[in-house]
Amino acid sequence: MPCRPAASITEFPVSGPGAGPYGITSGPDGALWFTMVHHGRIGRITPDGDTTSHRLEPDTGGPSLIAAGPDGALWFTEFRGHRIGRIGTSGEITSFPLPTPDSGPFGIVAGPDDALWFTEAGADRVGRITTDGRVTEFPLPVTGAFPSAIATGPDDRLWFTMNQANAIGAVTCDGAVTVHALPTPAAAPVGITAGGDGALWFVEIGAGRVGRITTDGRIDEYGLPDPSCRPHAITAGADGDCWFTEWGANRVGRITPDGRIDEYVLPSPSSEPHGIVLGPDGALWTALETGAVARVDPG
């Protein structure tokens, strides 16, 4: 098999080292939008590197993951503020407190029903919020599960990782939940995405693996070369592969549908890559907690 060309990686400073760029998504305006978890800001960067940011009120809510909504705005979770936020592409911000105290919202995604779906890591629930702010919550059949990232599956269910329950969950739009236990103990899944092959792909931060689950619950796991690399987030690329971050090893990786893995070292040492997304320019973009956003051109 011919070798792939080395990926070209460019880093763009977007904040001081304490701001903590964390989640990232592709916006409807052709830019990338990202959270700054420690400084309570939402940032925007164009593919050529122009950056702006918007301060939240209060700025202590811990904005975490972010997703493009069906209404042309960006929606994000505030893990410490227990709110769901909305920011329009011109910067106007609205926030919606959640009805369950200390719910700890984390993952968020646009669902198949023109609403946003999110996880409540602190309350063992999955929530749904309409674009006008109406919230519905669905309890999970597991306690202490710490539901984390969430993705829309090809079967119109919402699929999510259960970090402390060592499982993958799926919920229908009317709230019926199915739980699939992982075969590897203490795998601690975090990121999840819908792959181009009709399955869901996820990363196991505790076991150093990438997993694949079909919509009927069949699970495969692929060990990474460095079991301690702590993979964190994953997204589908344009080429049918999935791309993921290795938070503990300063790398991004790529996995093909048949399990081949390639890894790429980020230029700045100990940059702590977190969220990753396919950008409007066909490159992969990842948020680096030490204060930058990196563009990864697969070549």
Short mmCIF file of C-alpha atoms in Angstrom, two decimals:
data_model
loop_
_atom_site.label_atom_id
_atom_site.label_comp_id
_atom_site.label_asym_id
_atom_site.label_seq_id
_atom_site.Cartn_x
_atom_site.Cartn_y
_atom_site.Cartn_z
CA MET A 1 0.00 0.00 0.00
CA PRO A 2 1.49 3.41 -0.96
CA CYS A 3 2.41 5.75 1.87
CA ARG A 4 0.18 8.72 2.50
CA PRO A 5 1.77 12.17 2.24
CA ALA A 6 2.55 13.87 5.52
CA ALA A 7 -0.18 16.21 6.70
CA SER A 8 0.53 19.94 6.61
CA ILE A 9 -0.26 21.60 9.96
CA THR A 10 -0.56 25.34 10.64
CA GLU A 11 -1.24 26.80 14.08
CA PHE A 12 -3.06 30.10 14.63
CA PRO A 13 -2.77 31.74 18.07
CA VAL A 14 -6.28 32.77 19.18
CA SER A 15 -5.92 33.54 22.89
CA GLY A 16 -3.57 33.59 25.82
CA PRO A 17 -2.50 30.22 27.23
CA GLY A 18 -5.05 30.40 30.04
CA ALA A 19 -8.20 30.77 27.92
CA GLY A 20 -8.44 27.11 27.00
CA PRO A 21 -9.76 26.75 23.41
CA TYR A 22 -11.75 23.53 23.74
CA GLY A 23 -14.73 22.70 21.48
CA ILE A 24 -14.82 23.67 17.80
CA THR A 25 -17.34 23.48 14.97
CA SER A 26 -17.83 24.68 11.41
CA GLY A 27 -20.27 27.59 11.19
CA PRO A 28 -22.81 28.48 8.50
CA ASP A 29 -20.78 31.60 7.67
CA GLY A 30 -17.72 29.74 6.36
CA ALA A 31 -15.76 30.25 9.60
CA LEU A 32 -14.78 28.02 12.53
CA TRP A 33 -16.36 28.72 15.92
CA PHE A 34 -14.78 27.57 19.18
CA THR A 35 -15.21 27.78 22.93
CA MET A 36 -12.72 29.16 25.44
CA VAL A 37 -13.60 27.11 28.47
CA HIS A 38 -11.57 28.98 31.08
CA HIS A 39 -12.22 32.57 29.97
CA GLY A 40 -15.92 32.26 29.16
CA ARG A 41 -15.68 33.36 25.54
CA ILE A 42 -16.81 32.13 22.14
CA GLY A 43 -14.25 32.60 19.38
CA ARG A 44 -14.45 32.73 15.59
CA ILE A 45 -11.64 32.14 13.11
CA THR A 46 -11.77 32.33 9.33
CA PRO A 47 -9.85 29.78 7.22
CA ASP A 48 -7.18 32.42 6.59
CA GLY A 49 -6.69 33.06 10.31
CA ASP A 50 -8.67 36.22 11.15
CA THR A 51 -9.92 35.88 14.73
CA THR A 52 -12.60 37.56 16.85
CA SER A 53 -14.18 36.56 20.16
CA HIS A 54 -17.26 37.31 22.25
CA ARG A 55 -17.42 37.38 26.06
CA LEU A 56 -20.22 35.56 27.84
CA GLU A 57 -22.11 37.02 30.82
CA PRO A 58 -21.14 35.77 33.30
CA ASP A 59 -17.83 34.47 32.00
CA THR A 60 -17.53 31.68 34.58
CA GLY A 61 -19.87 29.14 32.93
CA GLY A 62 -17.22 26.99 31.30
CA PRO A 63 -18.38 26.91 27.65
CA SER A 64 -17.49 23.42 26.45
CA LEU A 65 -18.78 21.93 23.20
CA ILE A 66 -20.35 23.84 20.33
CA ALA A 67 -22.44 22.92 17.29
CA ALA A 68 -24.11 24.61 14.35
CA GLY A 69 -27.87 24.79 14.85
CA PRO A 70 -30.72 24.46 12.35
CA ASP A 71 -31.47 28.19 12.74
CA GLY A 72 -28.18 29.51 11.35
CA ALA A 73 -26.70 30.16 14.80
CA LEU A 74 -24.11 28.37 16.94
CA TRP A 75 -25.23 26.55 20.10
CA PHE A 76 -22.97 25.62 23.00
CA THR A 77 -23.01 24.09 26.46
CA GLU A 78 -21.89 25.77 29.67
CA PHE A 79 -20.71 22.93 31.88
CA ARG A 80 -20.25 25.01 35.05
CA GLY A 81 -23.06 27.48 34.37
CA HIS A 82 -25.64 24.73 33.71
CA ARG A 83 -26.94 26.59 30.68
CA ILE A 84 -27.28 26.18 26.93
CA GLY A 85 -26.05 29.16 24.94
CA ARG A 86 -26.81 30.49 21.48
CA ILE A 87 -24.68 32.92 19.49
CA GLY A 88 -25.65 34.36 16.14
CA THR A 89 -23.00 34.82 13.46
CA SER A 90 -23.04 38.57 14.15
CA GLY A 91 -22.26 37.92 17.84
CA GLU A 92 -25.60 38.31 19.67
CA ILE A 93 -25.79 35.90 22.62
CA THR A 94 -28.74 34.29 24.38
CA SER A 95 -28.59 31.79 27.24
CA PHE A 96 -31.11 29.26 28.52
CA PRO A 97 -30.80 27.93 32.10
CA LEU A 98 -31.62 24.24 32.44
CA PRO A 99 -34.40 23.04 34.76
CA THR A 100 -32.30 20.41 36.55
CA PRO A 101 -29.83 21.88 39.08
CA ASP A 102 -26.13 21.11 38.61
CA SER A 103 -26.86 19.30 35.35
CA GLY A 104 -23.42 19.94 33.81
CA PRO A 105 -24.31 20.08 30.10
CA PHE A 106 -21.40 18.97 27.92
CA GLY A 107 -22.02 17.51 24.45
CA ILE A 108 -24.37 19.15 21.94
CA VAL A 109 -25.49 18.42 18.37
CA ALA A 110 -28.25 19.38 15.95
CA GLY A 111 -30.79 16.57 15.86
CA PRO A 112 -32.92 15.21 13.02
CA ASP A 113 -35.96 17.09 14.39
CA ASP A 114 -34.71 20.70 14.02
CA ALA A 115 -33.81 20.89 17.72
CA LEU A 116 -30.52 20.71 19.61
CA TRP A 117 -29.72 17.65 21.71
CA PHE A 118 -27.26 17.73 24.58
CA THR A 119 -25.93 15.60 27.41
CA GLU A 120 -26.17 16.40 31.11
CA ALA A 121 -23.01 14.89 32.56
CA GLY A 122 -23.94 15.80 36.12
CA ALA A 123 -27.53 14.59 36.02
CA ASP A 124 -27.54 11.35 33.98
CA ARG A 125 -29.85 12.85 31.40
CA VAL A 126 -30.02 13.70 27.72
CA GLY A 127 -31.76 16.96 26.90
CA ARG A 128 -33.47 18.53 23.92
CA ILE A 129 -33.85 22.27 23.35
CA THR A 130 -35.86 23.88 20.58
CA THR A 131 -34.53 26.95 18.83
CA ASP A 132 -36.97 29.08 20.87
CA GLY A 133 -35.58 27.68 24.14
CA ARG A 134 -38.05 24.99 25.24
CA VAL A 135 -36.22 22.20 27.09
CA THR A 136 -37.16 18.54 27.54
CA GLU A 137 -35.00 16.13 29.56
CA PHE A 138 -34.83 12.34 29.31
CA PRO A 139 -33.36 10.35 32.24
CA LEU A 140 -30.89 7.56 31.54
CA PRO A 141 -31.36 4.06 32.97
CA VAL A 142 -27.86 4.23 34.52
CA THR A 143 -26.65 6.32 37.45
CA GLY A 144 -23.22 7.92 37.52
CA ALA A 145 -22.90 7.46 33.75
CA PHE A 146 -21.42 10.94 32.99
CA PRO A 147 -22.89 11.20 29.47
CA SER A 148 -20.42 13.16 27.39
CA ALA A 149 -20.29 13.77 23.62
CA ILE A 150 -23.34 13.26 21.39
CA ALA A 151 -23.86 12.75 17.64
CA THR A 152 -26.80 12.25 15.29
CA GLY A 153 -26.79 8.76 13.82
CA PRO A 154 -27.91 7.64 10.36
CA ASP A 155 -30.91 5.99 12.03
CA ASP A 156 -32.21 9.36 13.36
CA ARG A 157 -31.29 8.42 16.91
CA LEU A 158 -28.93 10.48 19.04
CA TRP A 159 -25.83 8.49 20.02
CA PHE A 160 -23.76 9.47 23.03
CA THR A 161 -20.85 8.27 25.10
CA MET A 162 -21.31 7.29 28.75
CA ASN A 163 -17.86 8.04 30.09
CA GLN A 164 -18.18 6.54 33.57
CA ALA A 165 -20.62 3.77 32.65
CA ASN A 166 -18.20 2.42 30.00
CA ALA A 167 -20.97 2.32 27.43
CA ILE A 168 -22.47 3.91 24.34
CA GLY A 169 -26.09 5.05 24.48
CA ALA A 170 -28.69 5.85 21.84
CA VAL A 171 -31.93 7.76 22.34
CA THR A 172 -34.87 8.17 19.99
CA CYS A 173 -36.53 11.54 19.50
CA ASP A 174 -39.31 10.42 21.85
CA GLY A 175 -36.85 9.53 24.61
CA ALA A 176 -36.42 5.73 24.40
CA VAL A 177 -32.85 4.91 25.50
CA THR A 178 -30.72 1.88 24.55
CA VAL A 179 -27.37 1.17 26.25
CA HIS A 180 -24.50 -0.82 24.73
CA ALA A 181 -21.72 -1.87 27.15
CA LEU A 182 -18.17 -1.68 25.84
CA PRO A 183 -16.02 -4.82 25.84
CA THR A 184 -12.91 -3.09 27.23
CA PRO A 185 -13.01 -2.30 30.97
CA ALA A 186 -12.44 1.33 32.01
CA ALA A 187 -12.40 2.50 28.38
CA ALA A 188 -14.02 5.84 29.39
CA PRO A 189 -15.40 6.89 25.97
CA VAL A 190 -15.61 10.62 25.25
CA GLY A 191 -15.88 11.82 21.63
CA ILE A 192 -18.32 10.32 19.11
CA THR A 193 -19.21 11.05 15.48
CA ALA A 194 -21.24 9.61 12.63
CA GLY A 195 -18.82 8.06 10.16
CA GLY A 196 -19.15 7.91 6.40
CA ASP A 197 -19.67 4.15 6.56
CA GLY A 198 -23.05 4.26 8.30
CA ALA A 199 -21.63 3.50 11.76
CA LEU A 200 -20.75 5.63 14.78
CA TRP A 201 -17.09 6.08 15.69
CA PHE A 202 -15.88 7.01 19.17
CA VAL A 203 -12.68 7.36 21.18
CA GLU A 204 -11.78 5.71 24.48
CA ILE A 205 -9.68 8.12 26.53
CA GLY A 206 -9.05 5.54 29.26
CA ALA A 207 -7.97 2.67 27.00
CA GLY A 208 -6.20 4.45 24.13
CA ARG A 209 -8.54 3.02 21.50
CA VAL A 210 -10.87 4.06 18.72
CA GLY A 211 -14.21 2.26 18.63
CA ARG A 212 -16.87 1.66 15.99
CA ILE A 213 -20.49 0.75 16.73
CA THR A 214 -23.12 -0.14 14.16
CA THR A 215 -26.71 0.98 14.61
CA ASP A 216 -27.61 -2.57 15.67
CA GLY A 217 -24.99 -2.48 18.42
CA ARG A 218 -22.04 -4.42 17.02
CA ILE A 219 -18.79 -3.01 18.44
CA ASP A 220 -15.21 -3.13 17.14
CA GLU A 221 -12.24 -1.53 18.88
CA TYR A 222 -8.86 -0.53 17.43
CA GLY A 223 -5.89 -0.04 19.74
CA LEU A 224 -3.72 3.01 19.11
CA PRO A 225 0.07 2.60 18.98
CA ASP A 226 0.42 4.52 22.27
CA PRO A 227 -2.21 3.27 24.77
CA SER A 228 -1.56 6.30 26.99
CA CYS A 229 -2.25 8.91 24.28
CA ARG A 230 -5.70 9.78 25.72
CA PRO A 231 -7.81 10.26 22.57
CA HIS A 232 -10.44 12.92 23.25
CA ALA A 233 -12.55 13.99 20.26
CA ILE A 234 -13.35 12.53 16.83
CA THR A 235 -14.95 13.77 13.62
CA ALA A 236 -15.68 12.43 10.15
CA GLY A 237 -13.40 13.68 7.38
CA ALA A 238 -14.25 14.38 3.76
CA ASP A 239 -12.51 11.24 2.53
CA GLY A 240 -14.50 8.63 4.50
CA ASP A 241 -11.89 8.42 7.26
CA CYS A 242 -12.34 9.69 10.82
CA TRP A 243 -9.94 12.10 12.50
CA PHE A 244 -9.28 12.29 16.23
CA THR A 245 -7.21 14.17 18.78
CA GLU A 246 -4.68 12.60 21.14
CA TRP A 247 -4.82 14.98 24.06
CA GLY A 248 -2.10 13.22 26.04
CA ALA A 249 0.34 12.78 23.15
CA ASN A 250 0.16 16.08 21.23
CA ARG A 251 -1.06 14.44 18.04
CA VAL A 252 -4.00 14.16 15.69
CA GLY A 253 -4.79 10.81 14.13
CA ARG A 254 -6.70 9.37 11.22
CA ILE A 255 -8.42 5.99 11.03
CA THR A 256 -9.83 4.40 7.89
CA PRO A 257 -13.09 2.40 7.88
CA ASP A 258 -11.01 -0.82 7.92
CA GLY A 259 -8.95 0.29 10.92
CA ARG A 260 -5.70 1.62 9.47
CA ILE A 261 -4.26 4.36 11.71
CA ASP A 262 -1.95 7.28 10.88
CA GLU A 263 -0.77 9.86 13.42
CA TYR A 264 0.60 13.39 13.03
CA VAL A 265 2.56 15.33 15.66
CA LEU A 266 1.44 18.91 16.29
CA PRO A 267 4.13 21.59 15.90
CA SER A 268 3.93 23.08 19.41
CA PRO A 269 4.83 20.74 22.27
CA SER A 270 2.19 19.86 24.87
CA SER A 271 -0.50 21.84 23.05
CA GLU A 272 -3.37 19.72 24.45
CA PRO A 273 -5.62 19.17 21.40
CA HIS A 274 -9.29 18.81 22.26
CA GLY A 275 -12.13 19.37 19.77
CA ILE A 276 -11.73 18.59 16.07
CA VAL A 277 -13.97 19.28 13.07
CA LEU A 278 -13.97 19.22 9.28
CA GLY A 279 -13.72 22.83 8.12
CA PRO A 280 -15.37 24.54 5.16
CA ASP A 281 -12.02 24.47 3.36
CA GLY A 282 -11.73 20.65 3.46
CA ALA A 283 -9.07 20.70 6.19
CA LEU A 284 -9.40 19.43 9.76
CA TRP A 285 -9.38 22.06 12.50
CA THR A 286 -8.56 21.34 16.13
CA ALA A 287 -8.69 23.51 19.25
CA LEU A 288 -5.49 23.51 21.31
CA GLU A 289 -6.05 24.28 24.97
CA THR A 290 -2.77 26.14 25.25
CA GLY A 291 -4.17 29.02 23.15
CA ALA A 292 -4.29 28.17 19.45
CA VAL A 293 -6.34 26.54 16.71
CA ALA A 294 -4.55 24.24 14.29
CA ARG A 295 -5.42 23.58 10.65
CA VAL A 296 -4.52 20.08 9.44
CA ASP A 297 -4.40 19.63 5.67
CA PRO A 298 -4.49 15.88 4.96
CA GLY A 299 -2.44 16.34 1.77
#
